[in-house]
Coordinates of C-alpha atoms in Angstrom, one line a residue:
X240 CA -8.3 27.4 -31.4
X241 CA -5.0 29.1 -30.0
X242 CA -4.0 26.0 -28.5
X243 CA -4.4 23.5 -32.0
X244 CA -2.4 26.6 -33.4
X245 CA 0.2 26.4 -31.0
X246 CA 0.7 22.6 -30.9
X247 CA 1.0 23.1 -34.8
X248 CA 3.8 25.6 -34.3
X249 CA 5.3 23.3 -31.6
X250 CA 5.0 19.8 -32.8
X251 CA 7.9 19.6 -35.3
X252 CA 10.4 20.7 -33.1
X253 CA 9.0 18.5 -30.1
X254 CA 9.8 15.3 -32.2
X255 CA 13.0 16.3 -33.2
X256 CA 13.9 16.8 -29.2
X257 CA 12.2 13.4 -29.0
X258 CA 14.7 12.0 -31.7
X259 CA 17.3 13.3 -30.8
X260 CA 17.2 12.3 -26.7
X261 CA 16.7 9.0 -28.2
X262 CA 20.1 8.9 -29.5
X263 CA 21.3 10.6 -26.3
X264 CA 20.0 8.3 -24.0
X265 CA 21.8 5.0 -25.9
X266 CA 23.9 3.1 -23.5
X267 CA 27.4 2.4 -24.3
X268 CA 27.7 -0.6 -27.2
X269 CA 30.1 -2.4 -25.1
X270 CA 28.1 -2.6 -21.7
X271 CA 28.4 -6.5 -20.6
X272 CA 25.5 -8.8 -21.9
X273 CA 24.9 -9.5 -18.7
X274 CA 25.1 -6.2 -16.7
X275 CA 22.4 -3.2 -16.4
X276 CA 23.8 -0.2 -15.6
X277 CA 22.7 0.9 -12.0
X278 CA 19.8 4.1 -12.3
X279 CA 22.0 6.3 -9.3
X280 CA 25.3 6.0 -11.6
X281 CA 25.7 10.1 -13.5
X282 CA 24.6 8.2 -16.7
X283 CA 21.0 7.0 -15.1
X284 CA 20.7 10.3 -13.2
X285 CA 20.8 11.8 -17.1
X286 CA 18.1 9.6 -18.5
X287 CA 16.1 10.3 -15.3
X288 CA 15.6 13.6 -15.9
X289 CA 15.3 12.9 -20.1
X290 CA 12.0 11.0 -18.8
X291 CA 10.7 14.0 -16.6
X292 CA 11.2 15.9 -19.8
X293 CA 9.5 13.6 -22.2
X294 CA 6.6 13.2 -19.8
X295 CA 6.2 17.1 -19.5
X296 CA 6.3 17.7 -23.6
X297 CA 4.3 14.2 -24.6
X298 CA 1.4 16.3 -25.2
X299 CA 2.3 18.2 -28.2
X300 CA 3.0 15.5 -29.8
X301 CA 1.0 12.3 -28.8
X302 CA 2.0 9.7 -26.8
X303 CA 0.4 6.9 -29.3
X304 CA 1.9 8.3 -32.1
X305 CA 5.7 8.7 -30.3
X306 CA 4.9 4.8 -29.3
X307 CA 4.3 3.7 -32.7
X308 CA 6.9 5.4 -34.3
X309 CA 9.5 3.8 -32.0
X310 CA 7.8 0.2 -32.4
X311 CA 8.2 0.3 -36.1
X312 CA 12.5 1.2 -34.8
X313 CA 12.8 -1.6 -33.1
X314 CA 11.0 -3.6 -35.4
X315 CA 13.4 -3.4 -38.2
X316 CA 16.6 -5.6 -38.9
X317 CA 19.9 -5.3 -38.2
X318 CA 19.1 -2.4 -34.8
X319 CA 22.1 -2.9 -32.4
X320 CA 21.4 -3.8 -28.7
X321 CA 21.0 -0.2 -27.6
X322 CA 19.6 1.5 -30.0
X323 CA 16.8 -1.1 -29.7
X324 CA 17.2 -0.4 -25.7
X325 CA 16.9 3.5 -25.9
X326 CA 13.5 3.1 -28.3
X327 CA 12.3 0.9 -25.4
X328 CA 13.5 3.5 -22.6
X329 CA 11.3 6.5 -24.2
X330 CA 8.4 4.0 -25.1
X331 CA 8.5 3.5 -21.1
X332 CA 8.5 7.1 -20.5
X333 CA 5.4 8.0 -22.9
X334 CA 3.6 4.9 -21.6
X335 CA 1.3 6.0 -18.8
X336 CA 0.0 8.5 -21.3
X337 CA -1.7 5.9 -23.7
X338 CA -4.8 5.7 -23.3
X339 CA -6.2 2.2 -21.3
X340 CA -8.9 1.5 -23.8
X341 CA -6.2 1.7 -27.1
X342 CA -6.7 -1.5 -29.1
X343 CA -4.7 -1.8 -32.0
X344 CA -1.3 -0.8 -31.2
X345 CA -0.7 -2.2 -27.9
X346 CA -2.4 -5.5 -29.0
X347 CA 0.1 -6.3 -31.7
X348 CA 3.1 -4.3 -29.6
X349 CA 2.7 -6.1 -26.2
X350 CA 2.6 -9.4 -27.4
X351 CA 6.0 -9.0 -29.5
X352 CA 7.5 -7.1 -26.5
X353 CA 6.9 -10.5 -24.4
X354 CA 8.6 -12.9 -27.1
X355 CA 12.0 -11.2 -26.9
X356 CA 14.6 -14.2 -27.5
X357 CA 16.5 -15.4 -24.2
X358 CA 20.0 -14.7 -25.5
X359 CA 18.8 -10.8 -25.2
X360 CA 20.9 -8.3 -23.7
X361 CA 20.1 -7.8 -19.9
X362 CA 19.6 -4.2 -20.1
X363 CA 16.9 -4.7 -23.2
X364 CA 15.1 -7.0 -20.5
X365 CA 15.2 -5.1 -18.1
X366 CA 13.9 -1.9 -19.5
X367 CA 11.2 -4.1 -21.4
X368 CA 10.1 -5.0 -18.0
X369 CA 10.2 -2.0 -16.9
X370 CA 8.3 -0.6 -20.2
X371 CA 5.7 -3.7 -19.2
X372 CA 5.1 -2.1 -15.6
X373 CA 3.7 1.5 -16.8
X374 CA 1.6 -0.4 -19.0
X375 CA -0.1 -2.1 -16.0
X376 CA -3.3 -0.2 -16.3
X377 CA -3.7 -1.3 -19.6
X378 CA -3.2 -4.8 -19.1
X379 CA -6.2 -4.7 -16.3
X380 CA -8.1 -3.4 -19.0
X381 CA -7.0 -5.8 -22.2
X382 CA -6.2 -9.2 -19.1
X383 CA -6.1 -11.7 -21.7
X384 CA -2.8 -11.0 -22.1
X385 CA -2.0 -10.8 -18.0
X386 CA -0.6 -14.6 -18.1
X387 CA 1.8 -14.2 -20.6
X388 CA 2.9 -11.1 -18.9
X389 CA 3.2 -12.5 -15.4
X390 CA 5.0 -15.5 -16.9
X391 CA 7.4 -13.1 -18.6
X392 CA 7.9 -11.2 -15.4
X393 CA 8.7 -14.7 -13.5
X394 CA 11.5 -15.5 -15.9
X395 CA 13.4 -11.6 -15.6
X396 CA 13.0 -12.6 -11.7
X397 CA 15.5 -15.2 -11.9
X398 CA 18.1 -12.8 -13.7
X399 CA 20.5 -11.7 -11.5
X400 CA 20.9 -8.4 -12.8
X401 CA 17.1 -7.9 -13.9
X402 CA 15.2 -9.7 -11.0
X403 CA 14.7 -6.0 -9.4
X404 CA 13.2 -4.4 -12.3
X405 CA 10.9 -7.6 -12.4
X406 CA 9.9 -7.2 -8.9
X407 CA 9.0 -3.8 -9.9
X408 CA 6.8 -4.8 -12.8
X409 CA 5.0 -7.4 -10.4
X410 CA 4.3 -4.7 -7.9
X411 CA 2.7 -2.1 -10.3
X412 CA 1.1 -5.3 -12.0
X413 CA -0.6 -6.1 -8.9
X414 CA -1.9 -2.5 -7.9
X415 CA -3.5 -1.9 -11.4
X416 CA -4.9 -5.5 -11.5
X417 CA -5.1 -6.3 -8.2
X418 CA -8.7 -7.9 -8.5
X419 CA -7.2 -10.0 -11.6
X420 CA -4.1 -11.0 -9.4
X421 CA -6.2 -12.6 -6.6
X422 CA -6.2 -16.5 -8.2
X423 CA -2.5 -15.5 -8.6
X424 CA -1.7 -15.0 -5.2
X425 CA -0.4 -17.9 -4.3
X426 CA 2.5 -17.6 -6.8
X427 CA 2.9 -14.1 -5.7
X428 CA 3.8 -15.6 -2.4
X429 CA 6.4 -17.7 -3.8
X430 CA 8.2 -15.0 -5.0
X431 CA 8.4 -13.2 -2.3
X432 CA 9.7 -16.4 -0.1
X433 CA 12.3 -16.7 -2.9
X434 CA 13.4 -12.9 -3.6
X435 CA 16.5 -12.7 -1.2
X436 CA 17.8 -15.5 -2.8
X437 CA 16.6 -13.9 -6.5
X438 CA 19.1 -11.1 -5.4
X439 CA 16.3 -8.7 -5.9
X440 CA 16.8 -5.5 -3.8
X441 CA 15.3 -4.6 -0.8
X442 CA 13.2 -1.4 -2.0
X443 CA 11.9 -4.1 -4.9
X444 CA 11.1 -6.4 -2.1
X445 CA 9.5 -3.5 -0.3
X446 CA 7.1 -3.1 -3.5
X447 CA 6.3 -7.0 -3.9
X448 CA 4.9 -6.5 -0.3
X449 CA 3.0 -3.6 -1.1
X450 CA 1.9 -5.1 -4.4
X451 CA 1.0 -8.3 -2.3
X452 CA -0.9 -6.5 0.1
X453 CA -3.4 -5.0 -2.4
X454 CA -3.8 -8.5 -3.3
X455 CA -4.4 -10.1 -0.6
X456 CA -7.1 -7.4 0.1
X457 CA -9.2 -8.6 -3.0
X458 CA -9.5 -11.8 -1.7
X459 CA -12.1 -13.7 0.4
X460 CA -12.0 -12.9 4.7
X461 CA -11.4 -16.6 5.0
X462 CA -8.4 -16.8 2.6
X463 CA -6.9 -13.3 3.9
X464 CA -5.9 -14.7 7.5
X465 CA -4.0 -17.5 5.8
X466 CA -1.9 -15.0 3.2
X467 CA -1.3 -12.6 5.5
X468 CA 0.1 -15.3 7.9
X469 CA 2.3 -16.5 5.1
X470 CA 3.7 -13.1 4.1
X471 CA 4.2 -12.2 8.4
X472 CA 6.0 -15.6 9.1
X473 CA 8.9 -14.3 6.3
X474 CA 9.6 -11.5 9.1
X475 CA 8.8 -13.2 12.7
X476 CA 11.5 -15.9 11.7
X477 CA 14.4 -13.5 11.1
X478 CA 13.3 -11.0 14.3
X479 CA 13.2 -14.0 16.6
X480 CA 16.6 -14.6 15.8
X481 CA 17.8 -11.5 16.4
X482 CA 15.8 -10.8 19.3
X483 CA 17.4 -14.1 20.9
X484 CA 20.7 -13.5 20.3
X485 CA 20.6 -9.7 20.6
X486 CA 22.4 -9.3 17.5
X487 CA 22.5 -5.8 15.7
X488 CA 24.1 -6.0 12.0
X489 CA 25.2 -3.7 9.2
X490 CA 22.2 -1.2 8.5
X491 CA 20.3 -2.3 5.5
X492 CA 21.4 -5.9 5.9
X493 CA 19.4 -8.7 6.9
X494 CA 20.6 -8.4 10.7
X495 CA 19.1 -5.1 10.9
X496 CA 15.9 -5.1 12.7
X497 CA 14.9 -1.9 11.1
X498 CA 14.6 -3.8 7.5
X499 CA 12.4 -6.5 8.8
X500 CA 10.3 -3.6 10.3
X501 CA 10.3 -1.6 7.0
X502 CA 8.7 -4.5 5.5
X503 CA 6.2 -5.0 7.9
X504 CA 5.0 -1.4 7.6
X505 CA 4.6 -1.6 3.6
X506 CA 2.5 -4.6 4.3
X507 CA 0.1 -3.3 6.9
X508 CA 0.4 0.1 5.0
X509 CA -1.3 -1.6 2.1
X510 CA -3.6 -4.0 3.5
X511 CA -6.9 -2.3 3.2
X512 CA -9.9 -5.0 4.5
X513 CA -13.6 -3.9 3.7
X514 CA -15.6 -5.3 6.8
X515 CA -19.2 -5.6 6.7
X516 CA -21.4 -4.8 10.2
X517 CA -20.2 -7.4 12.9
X518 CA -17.4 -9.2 10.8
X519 CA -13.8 -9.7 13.0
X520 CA -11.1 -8.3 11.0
X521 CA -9.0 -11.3 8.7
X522 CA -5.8 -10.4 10.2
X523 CA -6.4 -10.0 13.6
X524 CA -5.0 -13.3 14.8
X525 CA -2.0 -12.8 12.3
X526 CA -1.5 -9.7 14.6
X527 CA -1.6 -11.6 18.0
X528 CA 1.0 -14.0 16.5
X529 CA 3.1 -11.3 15.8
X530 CA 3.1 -8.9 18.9
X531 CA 5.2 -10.9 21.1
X532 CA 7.9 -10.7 18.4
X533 CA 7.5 -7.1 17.9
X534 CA 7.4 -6.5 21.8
X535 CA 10.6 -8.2 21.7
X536 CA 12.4 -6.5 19.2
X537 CA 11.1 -3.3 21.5
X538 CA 12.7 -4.5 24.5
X539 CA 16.2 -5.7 23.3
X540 CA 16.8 -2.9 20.9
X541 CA 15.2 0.2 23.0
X542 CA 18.2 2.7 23.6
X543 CA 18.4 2.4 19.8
X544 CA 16.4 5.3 18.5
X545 CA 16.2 4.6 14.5
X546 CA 14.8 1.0 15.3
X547 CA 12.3 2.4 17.9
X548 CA 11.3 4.8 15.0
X549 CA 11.2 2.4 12.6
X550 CA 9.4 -0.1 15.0
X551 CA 6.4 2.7 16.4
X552 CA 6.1 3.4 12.3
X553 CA 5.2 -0.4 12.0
X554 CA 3.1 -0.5 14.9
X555 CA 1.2 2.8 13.1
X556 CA 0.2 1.1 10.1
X557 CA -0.9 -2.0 12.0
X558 CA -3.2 -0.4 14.1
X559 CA -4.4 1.6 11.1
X560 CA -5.3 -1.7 9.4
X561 CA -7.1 -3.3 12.0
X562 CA -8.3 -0.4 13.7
X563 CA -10.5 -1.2 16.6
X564 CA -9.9 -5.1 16.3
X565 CA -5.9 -4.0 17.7
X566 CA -7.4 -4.0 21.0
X567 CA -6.4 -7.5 22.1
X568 CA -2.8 -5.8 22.2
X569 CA -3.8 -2.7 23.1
X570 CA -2.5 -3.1 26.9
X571 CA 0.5 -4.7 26.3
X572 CA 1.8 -2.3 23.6
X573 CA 0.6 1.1 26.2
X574 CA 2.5 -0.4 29.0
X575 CA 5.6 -1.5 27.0
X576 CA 5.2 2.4 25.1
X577 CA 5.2 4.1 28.6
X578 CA 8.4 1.7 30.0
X579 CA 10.9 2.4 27.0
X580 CA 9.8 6.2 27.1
X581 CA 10.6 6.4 30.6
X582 CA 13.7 5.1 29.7
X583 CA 14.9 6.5 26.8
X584 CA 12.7 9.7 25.8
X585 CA 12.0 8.6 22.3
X586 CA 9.3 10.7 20.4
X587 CA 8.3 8.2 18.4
X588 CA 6.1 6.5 21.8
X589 CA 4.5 10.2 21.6
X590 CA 3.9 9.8 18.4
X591 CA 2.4 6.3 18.2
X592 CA 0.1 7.0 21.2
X593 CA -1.3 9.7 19.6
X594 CA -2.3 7.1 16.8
X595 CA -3.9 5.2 19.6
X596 CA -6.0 7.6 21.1
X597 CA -7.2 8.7 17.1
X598 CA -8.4 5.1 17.3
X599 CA -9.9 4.1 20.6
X600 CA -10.7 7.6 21.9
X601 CA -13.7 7.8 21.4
X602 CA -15.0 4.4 23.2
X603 CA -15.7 5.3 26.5
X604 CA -14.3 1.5 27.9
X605 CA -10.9 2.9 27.0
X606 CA -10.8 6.3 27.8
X607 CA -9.7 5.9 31.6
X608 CA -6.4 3.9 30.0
X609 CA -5.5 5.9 27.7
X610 CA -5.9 9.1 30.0
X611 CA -3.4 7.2 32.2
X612 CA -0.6 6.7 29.4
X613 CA -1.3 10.2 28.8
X614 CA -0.6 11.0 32.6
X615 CA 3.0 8.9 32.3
X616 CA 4.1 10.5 28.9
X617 CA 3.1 14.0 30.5
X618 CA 4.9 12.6 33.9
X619 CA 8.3 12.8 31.3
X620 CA 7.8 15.0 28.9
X621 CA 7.4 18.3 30.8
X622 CA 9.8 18.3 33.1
X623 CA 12.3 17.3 30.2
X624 CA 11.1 20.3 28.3
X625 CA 11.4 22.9 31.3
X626 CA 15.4 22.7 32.2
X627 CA 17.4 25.7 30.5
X628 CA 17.7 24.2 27.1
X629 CA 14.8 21.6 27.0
X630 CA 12.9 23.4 24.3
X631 CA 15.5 24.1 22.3
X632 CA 17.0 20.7 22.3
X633 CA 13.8 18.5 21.9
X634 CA 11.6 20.0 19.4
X635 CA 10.5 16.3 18.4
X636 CA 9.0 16.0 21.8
X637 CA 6.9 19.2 21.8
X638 CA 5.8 18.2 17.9
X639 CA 4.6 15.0 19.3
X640 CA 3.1 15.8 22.8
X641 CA 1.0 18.6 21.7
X642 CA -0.2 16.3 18.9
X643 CA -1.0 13.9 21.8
X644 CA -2.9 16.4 23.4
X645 CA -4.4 17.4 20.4
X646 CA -5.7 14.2 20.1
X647 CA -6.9 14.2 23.0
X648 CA -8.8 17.6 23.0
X649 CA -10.8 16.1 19.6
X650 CA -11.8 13.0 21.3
X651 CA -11.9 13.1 24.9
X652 CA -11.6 16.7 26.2
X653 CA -13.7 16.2 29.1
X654 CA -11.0 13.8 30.6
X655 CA -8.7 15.8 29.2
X656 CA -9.5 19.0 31.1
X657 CA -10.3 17.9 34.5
X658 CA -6.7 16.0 34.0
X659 CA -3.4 17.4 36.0
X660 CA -2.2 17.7 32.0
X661 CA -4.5 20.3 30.5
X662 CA -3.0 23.2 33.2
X663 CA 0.8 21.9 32.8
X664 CA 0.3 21.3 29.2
X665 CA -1.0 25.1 28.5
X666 CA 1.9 26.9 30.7
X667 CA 4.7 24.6 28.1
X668 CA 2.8 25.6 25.1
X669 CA 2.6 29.0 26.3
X670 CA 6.6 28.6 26.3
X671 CA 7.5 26.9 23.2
X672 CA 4.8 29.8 21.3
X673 CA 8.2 31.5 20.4
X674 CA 10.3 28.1 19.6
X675 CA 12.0 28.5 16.0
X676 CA 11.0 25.1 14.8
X677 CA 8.5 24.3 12.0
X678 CA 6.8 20.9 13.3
X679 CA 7.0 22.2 16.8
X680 CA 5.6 25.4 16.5
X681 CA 2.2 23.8 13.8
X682 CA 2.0 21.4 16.7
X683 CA 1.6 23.9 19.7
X684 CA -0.3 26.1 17.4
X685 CA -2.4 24.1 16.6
X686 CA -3.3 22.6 20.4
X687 CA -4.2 26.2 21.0
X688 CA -6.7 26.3 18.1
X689 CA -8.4 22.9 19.2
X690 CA -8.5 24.1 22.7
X691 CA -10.5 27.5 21.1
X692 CA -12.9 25.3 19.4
X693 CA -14.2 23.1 21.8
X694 CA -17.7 24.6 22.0
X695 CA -17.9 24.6 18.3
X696 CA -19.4 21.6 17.6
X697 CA -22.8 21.4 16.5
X698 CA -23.1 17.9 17.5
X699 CA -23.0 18.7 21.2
X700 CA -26.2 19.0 23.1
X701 CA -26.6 22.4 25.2
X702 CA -25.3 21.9 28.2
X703 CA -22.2 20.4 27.3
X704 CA -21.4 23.1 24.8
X705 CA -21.8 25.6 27.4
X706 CA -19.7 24.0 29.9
X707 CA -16.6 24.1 26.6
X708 CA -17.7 27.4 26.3
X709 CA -16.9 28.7 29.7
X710 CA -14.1 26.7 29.7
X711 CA -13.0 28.6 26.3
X712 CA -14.2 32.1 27.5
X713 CA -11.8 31.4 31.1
X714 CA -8.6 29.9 29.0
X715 CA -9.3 33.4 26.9
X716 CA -9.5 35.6 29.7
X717 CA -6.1 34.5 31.0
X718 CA -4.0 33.3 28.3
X719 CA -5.1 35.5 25.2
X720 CA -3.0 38.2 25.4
X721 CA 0.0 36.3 26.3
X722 CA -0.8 34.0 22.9
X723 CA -1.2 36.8 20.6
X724 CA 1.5 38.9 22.2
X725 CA 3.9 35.8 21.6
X726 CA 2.2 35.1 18.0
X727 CA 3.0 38.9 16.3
X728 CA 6.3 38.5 17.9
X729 CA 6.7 35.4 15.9
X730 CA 5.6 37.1 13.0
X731 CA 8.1 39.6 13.5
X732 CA 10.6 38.0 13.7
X733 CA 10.2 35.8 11.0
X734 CA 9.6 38.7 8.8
X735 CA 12.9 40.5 9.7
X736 CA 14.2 37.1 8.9
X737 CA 13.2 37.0 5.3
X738 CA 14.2 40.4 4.8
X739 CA 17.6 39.4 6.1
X740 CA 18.1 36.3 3.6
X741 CA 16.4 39.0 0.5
X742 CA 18.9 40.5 -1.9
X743 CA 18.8 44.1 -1.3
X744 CA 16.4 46.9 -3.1
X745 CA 17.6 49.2 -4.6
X746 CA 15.1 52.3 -6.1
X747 CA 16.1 54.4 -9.3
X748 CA 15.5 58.2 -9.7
X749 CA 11.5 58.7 -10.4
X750 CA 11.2 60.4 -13.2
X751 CA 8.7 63.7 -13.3
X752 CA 5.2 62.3 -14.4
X753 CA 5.9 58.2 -13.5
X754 CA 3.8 56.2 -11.4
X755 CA 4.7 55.5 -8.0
X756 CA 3.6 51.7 -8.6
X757 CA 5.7 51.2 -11.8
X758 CA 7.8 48.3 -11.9
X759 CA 10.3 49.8 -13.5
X760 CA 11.2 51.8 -10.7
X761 CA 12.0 49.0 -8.4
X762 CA 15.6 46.6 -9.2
X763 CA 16.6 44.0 -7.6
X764 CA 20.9 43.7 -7.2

């Protein structure tokens, strides 16, 4: 009953701050016809944040009833260009509040929204598109209008100055409606083959991929092998030709490896396969075809550490998405991880075998292979981190070798304990205890905690338990003072730190008769 009350109270004042950052959020009268002005300009930062605000206050008022009143706005004769365009931008931030299953307003709104003349103003488009985006989830559930819409969408993508807001209706088109966007596919394809030339930008092209993906992953095992080839062979074509001539461009341009590679990982980052009991993953053989191109990107670019990051990122997601079906490169990519690691410490080789161990661990045929990839990282790693400044200077390397071992110590800690690693990798843990690094110091906590819990799980039969056990109780014995002494110190210090950073306290007089624990007593400068 409060709440009705307050929302009464509110409401009148919440419309006229919804009025009023309608006029506010108009864009200059004299903007070209053909421009839209960029989002990152002062301007767009502005209307940004009116959106965050609109979205946090929507409630009060209604989000169907702020909708409708600004359809009827731009409804009526004789509204200029941006006034229409400013109605349009706060319909787009009230949007994902209407409800998916309204069917009056949106039937008669959407349609009219779609039929906006061709001679329009580029940044009325535009936000229209954008406007027919949040409205995705809708469309799933009312699709009888999802042809129009995609049709509309096609013609903003051969705008100059639009095609990336179009891109970025397509994407959320297809993860709302992705099981209505499977006969559409094949156009989706097309549009992505065509968007460099559409001038779209790369983040929109990032979000066709990932908007394809969830696509492609609707569709029949037989027809996935054959889109996902199609939307691979736009990257191994470029990366060849790099690869062959060894050429390195202008970051963010098409002869940056690290763009090509961004795209991949949105692609295998969305591509999620349901596989029934003895089905071979769709995109396995897409994979195959595409590892020798990847493996060559890795060996002519290797002493450059954002495209090895951005390359082991790729790599993540792909062995995410197939899983255990990766294993037909699973030797090439260990030997070619432990080689450029060698060479060139990178992290990111920690890092990405880690993801490997997460996913073949635990079959015993693999076990003795990955225990040796953990032997040649280990082989590195530690003696990098024991010279005078090695902690200090590589906290990404202790982050990701004790997540390694981690890994490890969850999958395979018999092999990991009767390794040369376990003793080595406990004395630099032991060290780094007291490192002042966030990441780093989780990580090594974190080891310690797995290693403490071995003999925890239930799963185990007796004998094996017991043997963690005594393994636990001997690791205790000798390293448990040393951990908690170096833990409180931590704690200290980190204490003293925040008291150090505080503004100081200062304490008034107490007055006869107050209470120690009153507030009042306590100021802060």
């Amino acid at each position: 009953m409060e709440c009705v009350e307050n929302v009464r109270i509110f409401k009148p004042y919440i419309t006229k701050l919804i009025s009023h950052l309608c006029v506010h959020c108009r864009l200059d009268e004299d903007v070209n016809k053909d421009t839209v002005p960029g989002e990152k300009e002062e301007f767009g930062q502005f209307r940004k944040t009116v959106k965050e605000v609109l979205r946090d206050v929507i409630f009060i008022v209604g989000s169907l009833e702020v909708f409708g009143e600004l359809y009827s706005n731009i409804c009526k004769p004789n509204l200029s260009w941006n006034e229409n365009e400013a109605c349009l931008f706060v319909m787009h931030a009230v949007a994902p509040s209407i409800r998916t299953d309204e069917s009056k307003l949106l039937q008669i709104a959407v349609p009219v929204l779609l039929s906006i003349p061709p001679d329009t103003h580029c940044a009325v488009r535009a936000t229209t598109l954008d406007l027919i985006g949040e409205l995705a989830e809708w469309i799933d559930n009312h699709h009888d209008v999802l042809d129009t819409v995609l049709q509309f969408i096609l013609d903003g993508l051969k705008i100059q100055s639009v095609a990336s807001h179009a891109a970025k209706a397509v994407q959320k088109v297809c993860q709302k409606c992705r099981k209505r966007m499977a006969p559409h596919f094949d156009g989706l394809l097309q549009i992505i083959q065509s968007a460099d030339q559409l001038s779209v930008s790369n983040d929109a092209i990032v979000g066709l991929l990932k908007g394809a993906a969830e696509v492609l992953s609707q569709l029949p095992h037989d027809k996935v092998t054959a889109g996902m080839r199609g939307l691979v062979q736009l990257h191994i074509t470029p990366l060849l030709e790099l690869t062959q001539n060894s050429h390195l461009g202008k970051a963010g341009t098409s002869g940056d490896p690290a763009l090509w590679m961004d795209r991949l990982t949105a692609l295998f980052r969305s591509c999620s396969i349901e596989l029934d009991g003895g089905q071979s993953h769709p995109c396995q053989p897409v994979v195959e075809e595409l590892w020798p191109v990847i493996a060559a990107v890795v060996t002519t670019y290797q002493s450059d550490d954002k495209i090895m990051e951005r390359t082991c990122r790729c790599v993540r997601f792909i062995l995410r998405c197939l899983g255990k079906y990766s294993y037909s490169i699973l030797t090439s990519l260990v030997e070619i991880a432990i080689q450029v690691y060698k060479s060139h410490h990178q992290s990111c080789f920690l890092y990405l075998g880690s993801i490997i161990v997460d996913e073949f661990g635990s079959d015993p045929n693999y076990q003795q292979g990955l225990l040796f990839m953990l032997v040649a990282f280990a082989e590195v790693s530690f003696p990098l981190l024991s010279g005078p400044t090695g902690l200090i200077d590589n906290p990404d390397t202790i982050d990701d070798i004790f997540r390694l071992c981690s890994r490890f110590i969850q999958h395979v800690p018999e092999k990991f304990l009767g390794s040369p690693v376990a003793p080595a990798s406990i004395q630099c843990a032991l060290a780094a205890s007291v490192l002042d690094h966030r990441d780093a110091f989780s990580s090594v906590m974190k080891f310690f905690r797995d290693l403490l819990t071995l003999g925890k799980n239930d799963d185990l039969i007796e004998a094996d338990k017991m043997q963690r056990q005594a393994v636990v109780s001997s690791f205790i014995a000798e390293h448990g003072p040393t951990i908690m002494d170096r833990k409180f110190s931590k704690s200290i210090s980190l204490v003293v730190r925040i008291i150090s950073f505080s503004p100081p306290l200062s304490l008034s007089p107490i007055r006869p008769g107050a209470r120690i624990c009153n507030p009042a007593n306590v100021h802060v400068d």
